Amino acid sequence: MSEVKNPALYGDGLVKIDWVKRFMPVCGELEKAYAKEKPFQGLTIAMCIHLEAKTARLALLLRDAGAKVVVTGSNPLSTQDDVAAALEHEGLEVFAWRGETSEEYERNLQCLLSFNPDLILDDGFDLTTMLVERFPQKVGKVIGVTEETTTGLIRARNMAKAGKLPFPVMAVNDARVKHLFDNRYGTGESSVYSFMHNTNLLIGGKTFVVAGFGFVGRGIAEKLRGLGAKVIVTEVDPVKALEAHAEGFTVMSMDEACQVGEVFITATGNTGVIREEHFLKMKDGAILGNAGHFNVEVDVEALEKLAQDTYEARPNIMGYRMPNGKVLFLIAEGRLMNLAAGQGHPAEIMDLSFAAQFLSLKYLMDSKGTLQPQVLLVPAEIDEEVARIKLGSLGIKIDQLSRSQEEYLNRW
Amino acid sequence: MSEVKNPALYGDGLVKIDWVKRFMPVCGELEKAYAKEKPFQGLTIAMCIHLEAKTARLALLLRDAGAKVVVTGSNPLSTQDDVAAALEHEGLEVFAWRGETSEEYERNLQCLLSFNPDLILDDGFDLTTMLVERFPQKVGKVIGVTEETTTGLIRARNMAKAGKLPFPVMAVNDARVKHLFDNRYGTGESSVYSFMHNTNLLIGGKTFVVAGFGFVGRGIAEKLRGLGAKVIVTEVDPVKALEAHAEGFTVMSMDEACQVGEVFITATGNTGVIREEHFLKMKDGAILGNAGHFNVEVDVEALEKLAQDTYEARPNIMGYRMPNGKVLFLIAEGRLMNLAAGQGHPAEIMDLSFAAQFLSLKYLMDSKGTLQPQVLLVPAEIDEEVARIKLGSLGIKIDQLSRSQEEYLNRW
Amino acid sequence: MSEVKNPALYGDGLVKIDWVKRFMPVCGELEKAYAKEKPFQGLTIAMCIHLEAKTARLALLLRDAGAKVVVTGSNPLSTQDDVAAALEHEGLEVFAWRGETSEEYERNLQCLLSFNPDLILDDGFDLTTMLVERFPQKVGKVIGVTEETTTGLIRARNMAKAGKLPFPVMAVNDARVKHLFDNRYGTGESSVYSFMHNTNLLIGGKTFVVAGFGFVGRGIAEKLRGLGAKVIVTEVDPVKALEAHAEGFTVMSMDEACQVGEVFITATGNTGVIREEHFLKMKDGAILGNAGHFNVEVDVEALEKLAQDTYEARPNIMGYRMPNGKVLFLIAEGRLMNLAAGQGHPAEIMDLSFAAQFLSLKYLMDSKGTLQPQVLLVPAEIDEEVARIKLGSLGIKIDQLSRSQEEYLNRW
Amino acid sequence: MSEVKNPALYGDGLVKIDWVKRFMPVCGELEKAYAKEKPFQGLTIAMCIHLEAKTARLALLLRDAGAKVVVTGSNPLSTQDDVAAALEHEGLEVFAWRGETSEEYERNLQCLLSFNPDLILDDGFDLTTMLVERFPQKVGKVIGVTEETTTGLIRARNMAKAGKLPFPVMAVNDARVKHLFDNRYGTGESSVYSFMHNTNLLIGGKTFVVAGFGFVGRGIAEKLRGLGAKVIVTEVDPVKALEAHAEGFTVMSMDEACQVGEVFITATGNTGVIREEHFLKMKDGAILGNAGHFNVEVDVEALEKLAQDTYEARPNIMGYRMPNGKVLFLIAEGRLMNLAAGQGHPAEIMDLSFAAQFLSLKYLMDSKGTLQPQVLLVPAEIDEEVARIKLGSLGIKIDQLSRSQEEYLNRW
């Protein structure tokens, strides 16, 4: 009953899944732990996700743990047709193909809901919103939802505030094993990769400007410095700026930095961080990219207005000729460069997030009837279990608090 | 009316103060800002502190801002007599000398209270406790207290919980400009210095075991690695352990680490982190030090019991011959090595903390009558003002949020 | 008279050349300096090179400096047809296309010689060898040759030793601005890129084994560590091994390292560095790549013999199932990974080498009749001029020795 | 027959020697290897050295290997009287005390020669020069000399050039295990220590200017950066300057750097690197130190002439008030800061050098009669043996070339 572009592509999809599976040991351990027990037996899980190899691995894990799994893509452009075919081949119900129209995307969401899911794994909250707004009769069966994105959680919290959230939503995005790792290490490395991939330029000795010294900016700044770059940090928070300074980065205002930087990467979560006044002061050949979630950090609209002329300088890189004759280069239209012009997060990073997803779904099921219809933090035990399994897969042992140590700590 | 060891030493003390003053620009800017205005005019501030050059600089700043300042040491062994003499020479009332007896220490606290202070700057909460418990008649005049130590704040919070705290206490220890900087950078660098100073050994290539990957442990681990050491991290929290792993450190249990480490530095805040079972497995010549607040992290008692023989191997380093014939070396009796066998935090670090102290005292004064008798967090504005002044002293400009950016952020 | 695959592709080729041109400022400065003067006027230069954008930029520089430039590829698989078309479009004589047969390759070399070159820029010494062995009548006109590869220089030195070298050959490969930069920084970064690109895996926390601690191995080890990897170094030279240790790397024999490594990169210049005995001890999923010039460092033949089964796990990655059931992955068949499965050296690196090429050709011309028919080192002045131009392009000023400083140094 | 200040101090000296002995494992292995065999039996070795714990350990090693050892200090200020007493207590002939006059120093050299040494271990070449110039009758017995300093080797080479060197001199200074390690790692770490020790200031975030990017400068720059400093490098060699740039350091001329640096450390081997024109442009409070061999890199004479006023700001730090009112601070009078205001090289570094000394003395003895009266390089075998023993002491195994690998390498 699935709908995929070409079921015959399943072989390629399986090879892709096989590769990432090897580097997702926590999911592997969960599979070992739950494949016999099958805790999700009898339940239907609807997944709305970026459909590629790593998410497919999560879908298969849920299937092996007993669930009936129905899947659609969360973005028409991120679906990989061979992976979709592989999931269909494995017996899942899949409704997704690359290049769906908006109507098709919506119809696919409806298809999923037609299976009357018990649990929802959402990415952006589209599926849940459709359920609540248009299929109230199906709401009662739903035990809960896990949501991994910042955006999705904002929507969930707004729904809760409005008194309209009918079931608990687990904020997987806020789990320590998620945000401590994917921002600093995942986005850090994959943004550096994206720069290298799209430019084939040298990092050593080059002057990079990293806007923002939160987890993402810090991760990028540290990785670039590790490769020999000179890194300038811009910030609006003086305490973070002082941290960057104390760690040896050069701190400037963007007004100064724009005049000396060779490459700019934004990671602020804010809008208009690099804008008209900066474009006009930049060096000829400056390169701009964005590692923040939304494509508003570099003011692309202003860039386009200013440009006398544009041309594709390399795949994924557009050149904009400024009125002063200088050319600025923009990677991936200012969209999240590690995804839009890269390969996304490494498998090892997603392994941690997806293990937290899996255990959060299990927690929802185990706690059925006891949780409030709110956005809930992932319990510390889940973070610790994920980390412990990961450490175990690496053969790493850590210390345990002795009774006397616990007592000592509790004394305070 | 002061009591110091030898007033004639004041010249040496002034030279010491002059040195640190140059590297405490935030205090310098505050002096410029408030020396004319003299906001503390008419108030008496009692300071109970480690009396050395950096704290003396804070005392003089308060004096220049109009306060009558009365001073005693918070620890009989940390008082520097030349600095005490310098403060007396500058016209402050000082009651402190190195090597005070307990009785003398207590009498000096009483002397301070005899001045009927309006504000108290405490370090460990001894002075405040004496005031509340033994001089209730003087409590009414006190506007509030600032307290910089973890221990002092625990005592303050216990007093508040018991309903016995009569005035507000500012938790300067928890300010961002304090704990983000002194733990990672201050303790990090000064612990490395202490190791170098006491051993004259090479760090490059050496295997260090750092117990704990909190701010202090992380700081030490990063600085050691920056010098070429191989760093093993031990932890009890699996998520922190995984962070250490992801940043390239080797993570082990202490049971494994104790067999391969050449130097061990504890930074856990816990007790008995390195103990009998570990001592017996260590390599001959292993060196142990502690960077945590209390001298309980290395089980010195157990070490002494085990030892067949002890000897002073270098100043501040004791050798313990184990029953297996191996010798272990302990730096500074397991006490905080950067203080007990070093020179303490660099002036630049204390500058931030003391600026937060100054502004917290001013905040207490300005808010007189409006604050609850509780332990209060330092307002974000103070953190930001300190950081902003520090950045300014470095000639660093940072960005300001535009109105549209603020709106964008508030939309979420 | 050129022969290229498709002249219509020239537009794409020009865009590629335009991109690298911007990041090759030394060549740009040389163009400015010599485009008017045209020092090579009247001379024909034959170039046998990997024909892609960066080498095309060098060809155009020589053209602009007055030379008639005739070009062929040095490897049938490295020719980019759009770049070849662009050079033809620019008026150069080009004889090269991707996928030439051996016969075609040879015929193209002959075509070049039919132009009776005055200077030869060779890459591997094929063109020069053909000239000397088969066209002795053309030898007399040749002023000299520049050769950039190690292999080519070995062939040149053998020819000189045999008394058969008829003209001087400049060893551009040995110039400081070449080998100090392309090995450590160029190969270092591009090998890291190749790993990221082909695996999409995380580097932070992963255990890499780098075989060899020469310039290439050191470069790779440092870049990987800069990204958070744990790096094990293997060596045969005890002094280099001790350097690696002192810089904080873990040093092991390959016999030990093969059991703990997750990724292996060879950079020894030797043969059989990773071989049967190691394959059988490796972890399941270990990944192997080579950054040395020849594909003999990983014993691929042995790997294939051992394999029960092979499959393409990702593009450019072959999986080999060992008799013990484990799977090992090999990047790019054990060939130089940054070229065979990457994008080669960044433009900034080639800029330095090519400037040294240009100035070496000019030196040959200017010294015509005065140089011995030997392999000659690039004069220190050329190294210094290239470096000085590069520093100038970055706006960097350095110090000059004063007369008294020169005297001081000469006193020794 | 020894002459030391106070024989009763021997206990303190023995404790100092015992400490360094533990961290000099190569000397320890040589002791194990040769204490029974006693290869130097019957020979007298005259040592002229900085007499402190590490050199004492070498003297005892030679004694244990059978030699009669006679010792004097190479500098009247570096002799530690307790260590001298310890050597006397151990039965060596010692003629050295702290604070010798020039006459006493010379008389002590003569005392050594009165023992008619077979081998000389010299440090600066004073002892050898006296022997050759004033005691020609004793020259015949001398098998050879080892010399560890650059200065001493210059004097030896001048003597050889003048045809006056009567015996071979081993250039221990040029051994790989010496210069690769003590310059980068030894001077690097100990200069950083000296800065920390003398200033008690923070390194993280501070702007350091390192003059010179040879081995010493590079070592210091890397260690400082590892601690979070911002490091500016000045150079006169454009290729080295470009290397520094490519590794992420900021490169400037001293004229620019002097205006932005907070701390300056010279390591050029040249004279007048920081001079009047720079002093006048420096920031108030700038700190200057030197890590080069001679105290000519900072032009102290000019500094003193400029100064309106000087004062001791901290032990080992002199403040100079410039005509513009700013104060500059100079560490240790511009002398080698890690020695003059530090604790010298770590024991692990000296262990390598001294093992090379020991084996060079043995090589001279074993090759008696076959070596030319020249300055000779330490044979590669000695470098390798020292490195191999050190690796062994660390439990590190490295690879051996197989026969087929050797053949492969020789093929080239």
Short mmCIF file of C-alpha atoms in Angstrom, two decimals, chain A residues 167-369:
data_model
loop_
_atom_site.label_atom_id
_atom_site.label_comp_id
_atom_site.label_asym_id
_atom_site.label_seq_id
_atom_site.Cartn_x
_atom_site.Cartn_y
_atom_site.Cartn_z
CA PHE A 167 -1.44 14.73 24.66
CA PRO A 168 2.11 14.94 25.98
CA VAL A 169 4.94 15.96 23.67
CA MET A 170 8.49 14.97 24.52
CA ALA A 171 11.05 17.72 23.78
CA VAL A 172 13.74 15.46 22.36
CA ASN A 173 15.46 18.54 20.98
CA ASP A 174 16.34 19.61 24.50
CA ALA A 175 17.85 16.31 25.64
CA ARG A 176 21.49 16.65 26.66
CA VAL A 177 22.57 13.86 24.34
CA LYS A 178 20.94 15.79 21.53
CA HIS A 179 21.80 19.45 21.91
CA LEU A 180 25.21 19.07 23.56
CA PHE A 181 26.39 16.94 20.67
CA ASP A 182 24.70 17.87 17.46
CA ASN A 183 25.28 21.60 17.82
CA ARG A 184 28.91 21.67 18.78
CA TYR A 185 30.31 18.57 17.14
CA GLY A 186 27.77 17.75 14.45
CA THR A 187 27.17 21.21 13.08
CA GLY A 188 30.76 22.16 13.81
CA GLU A 189 32.29 19.43 11.69
CA SER A 190 29.67 19.36 8.98
CA SER A 191 29.84 23.12 8.44
CA VAL A 192 33.60 22.90 8.05
CA TYR A 193 33.07 20.04 5.61
CA SER A 194 30.54 22.06 3.67
CA PHE A 195 33.01 24.92 3.31
CA MET A 196 35.74 22.61 2.10
CA HIS A 197 33.43 20.75 -0.23
CA ASN A 198 31.93 23.75 -1.90
CA THR A 199 35.05 25.88 -2.22
CA ASN A 200 38.06 23.52 -2.34
CA LEU A 201 39.96 26.24 -0.50
CA LEU A 202 42.53 26.10 2.27
CA ILE A 203 41.46 26.72 5.85
CA GLY A 204 44.91 27.09 7.43
CA GLY A 205 45.83 30.75 7.76
CA LYS A 206 42.49 31.98 6.43
CA THR A 207 40.50 34.57 8.39
CA PHE A 208 37.02 33.31 9.26
CA VAL A 209 34.36 35.37 10.96
CA VAL A 210 31.95 33.31 13.03
CA ALA A 211 28.87 35.26 14.08
CA GLY A 212 27.56 33.99 17.39
CA PHE A 213 29.33 32.13 20.17
CA GLY A 214 26.54 29.84 21.30
CA PHE A 215 26.97 26.09 21.01
CA VAL A 216 26.88 26.12 17.21
CA GLY A 217 29.20 29.09 16.78
CA ARG A 218 31.59 27.79 19.39
CA GLY A 219 31.72 24.40 17.70
CA ILE A 220 32.47 25.92 14.32
CA ALA A 221 35.04 28.33 15.73
CA GLU A 222 36.89 25.55 17.56
CA LYS A 223 36.96 23.21 14.58
CA LEU A 224 38.18 25.95 12.24
CA ARG A 225 40.89 26.97 14.66
CA GLY A 226 41.88 23.33 14.99
CA LEU A 227 42.57 23.37 11.26
CA GLY A 228 44.76 26.46 11.49
CA ALA A 229 42.29 29.23 10.70
CA LYS A 230 42.34 32.64 12.31
CA VAL A 231 38.90 33.02 13.80
CA ILE A 232 37.11 36.25 14.59
CA VAL A 233 33.97 35.98 16.71
CA THR A 234 31.12 38.48 16.80
CA GLU A 235 28.56 38.52 19.60
CA VAL A 236 25.86 40.64 21.15
CA ASP A 237 26.23 39.17 24.64
CA PRO A 238 29.26 40.76 26.36
CA VAL A 239 29.82 37.77 28.66
CA LYS A 240 29.96 35.33 25.74
CA ALA A 241 32.18 37.78 23.89
CA LEU A 242 34.54 37.78 26.86
CA GLU A 243 34.56 33.97 26.91
CA ALA A 244 35.53 33.94 23.25
CA HIS A 245 38.30 36.40 24.01
CA ALA A 246 39.59 34.37 26.95
CA GLU A 247 39.75 31.30 24.75
CA GLY A 248 42.01 33.11 22.32
CA PHE A 249 39.55 34.13 19.63
CA THR A 250 39.60 37.65 18.26
CA VAL A 251 36.38 39.47 19.12
CA MET A 252 35.08 42.34 16.99
CA SER A 253 31.89 44.02 15.95
CA MET A 254 30.58 42.85 12.59
CA ASP A 255 31.21 46.35 11.32
CA GLU A 256 34.93 45.83 11.86
CA ALA A 257 35.00 42.13 11.08
CA CYS A 258 33.31 42.54 7.72
CA GLN A 259 36.32 44.52 6.53
CA VAL A 260 38.95 41.92 7.38
CA GLY A 261 37.20 38.57 7.07
CA GLU A 262 37.70 36.22 4.14
CA VAL A 263 34.89 33.83 5.05
CA PHE A 264 31.80 34.50 7.17
CA ILE A 265 29.63 31.87 8.86
CA THR A 266 26.56 32.94 10.81
CA ALA A 267 25.30 30.96 13.79
CA THR A 268 23.26 33.35 15.89
CA GLY A 269 19.64 32.28 15.56
CA ASN A 270 18.93 35.89 14.74
CA THR A 271 18.00 37.82 11.60
CA GLY A 272 19.93 40.29 9.48
CA VAL A 273 23.27 39.55 11.09
CA ILE A 274 25.14 40.31 7.88
CA ARG A 275 23.38 42.99 5.91
CA GLU A 276 23.69 45.76 3.35
CA GLU A 277 26.04 47.96 5.38
CA HIS A 278 28.43 45.00 5.75
CA PHE A 279 28.24 43.75 2.16
CA LEU A 280 29.50 47.06 0.92
CA LYS A 281 32.56 47.01 3.15
CA MET A 282 33.67 43.45 2.47
CA LYS A 283 36.77 42.40 0.63
CA ASP A 284 36.53 41.29 -2.94
CA GLY A 285 35.95 37.54 -3.00
CA ALA A 286 34.53 37.24 0.51
CA ILE A 287 32.53 34.04 1.02
CA LEU A 288 29.34 33.86 3.09
CA GLY A 289 27.60 30.88 4.57
CA ASN A 290 25.03 30.22 7.26
CA ALA A 291 24.96 27.49 9.90
CA GLY A 292 21.86 28.71 11.72
CA HIS A 293 18.50 27.08 11.31
CA PHE A 294 16.80 29.73 9.20
CA ASN A 295 18.04 31.46 6.08
CA VAL A 296 17.59 34.93 7.55
CA GLU A 297 20.99 35.46 9.14
CA VAL A 298 22.58 36.64 5.91
CA ASP A 299 20.22 39.20 4.40
CA VAL A 300 19.97 37.55 1.00
CA GLU A 301 17.24 39.86 -0.16
CA ALA A 302 19.47 42.89 0.36
CA LEU A 303 22.33 41.10 -1.34
CA GLU A 304 20.22 40.45 -4.38
CA LYS A 305 19.00 44.02 -4.52
CA LEU A 306 22.53 45.34 -4.34
CA ALA A 307 23.91 43.01 -6.95
CA GLN A 308 24.64 44.42 -10.39
CA ASP A 309 25.06 40.92 -11.63
CA THR A 310 25.01 37.36 -10.34
CA TYR A 311 26.48 34.11 -11.58
CA GLU A 312 27.02 30.56 -10.37
CA ALA A 313 30.68 30.48 -9.44
CA ARG A 314 30.73 26.84 -8.36
CA PRO A 315 27.91 24.40 -7.71
CA ASN A 316 26.03 25.76 -4.67
CA ILE A 317 27.94 29.05 -4.77
CA MET A 318 26.45 32.19 -6.26
CA GLY A 319 28.59 35.22 -7.04
CA TYR A 320 27.08 38.68 -6.47
CA ARG A 321 28.80 41.65 -8.05
CA MET A 322 28.46 44.67 -5.79
CA PRO A 323 28.13 48.26 -7.01
CA ASN A 324 31.75 48.84 -5.93
CA GLY A 325 32.85 46.14 -8.36
CA LYS A 326 33.69 43.57 -5.71
CA VAL A 327 32.20 40.08 -5.87
CA LEU A 328 30.75 38.33 -2.83
CA PHE A 329 30.05 34.60 -2.82
CA LEU A 330 27.10 33.02 -1.05
CA ILE A 331 26.95 29.32 -0.22
CA ALA A 332 23.61 27.53 -0.67
CA GLU A 333 21.51 30.68 -0.88
CA GLY A 334 22.17 31.40 2.78
CA ARG A 335 20.41 28.24 3.89
CA LEU A 336 21.86 25.91 6.52
CA MET A 337 25.06 25.05 4.68
CA ASN A 338 25.75 21.68 6.24
CA LEU A 339 22.41 20.38 5.05
CA ALA A 340 21.70 22.38 1.92
CA ALA A 341 25.23 22.07 0.59
CA GLY A 342 26.62 19.15 2.52
CA GLN A 343 25.78 15.70 3.79
CA GLY A 344 24.14 16.65 7.07
CA HIS A 345 25.11 15.37 10.48
CA PRO A 346 27.41 12.37 10.78
CA ALA A 347 25.72 9.10 11.68
CA GLU A 348 27.32 9.02 15.13
CA ILE A 349 25.51 12.23 16.06
CA MET A 350 22.12 11.06 14.84
CA ASP A 351 22.62 7.80 16.69
CA LEU A 352 22.43 9.66 20.00
CA SER A 353 19.39 11.73 19.03
CA PHE A 354 17.52 8.75 17.65
CA ALA A 355 18.24 6.63 20.67
CA ALA A 356 16.71 9.44 22.72
CA GLN A 357 13.73 9.39 20.31
CA PHE A 358 13.29 5.66 20.73
CA LEU A 359 13.49 5.76 24.51
CA SER A 360 11.17 8.78 24.63
CA LEU A 361 8.56 6.90 22.62
CA LYS A 362 8.95 3.98 24.98
CA TYR A 363 8.65 6.31 27.95
CA LEU A 364 5.42 7.76 26.55
CA MET A 365 4.05 4.25 26.12
CA ASP A 366 5.17 3.06 29.54
CA SER A 367 3.76 6.17 31.19
CA LYS A 368 0.47 6.07 29.31
CA GLY A 369 -2.22 7.81 31.27
#
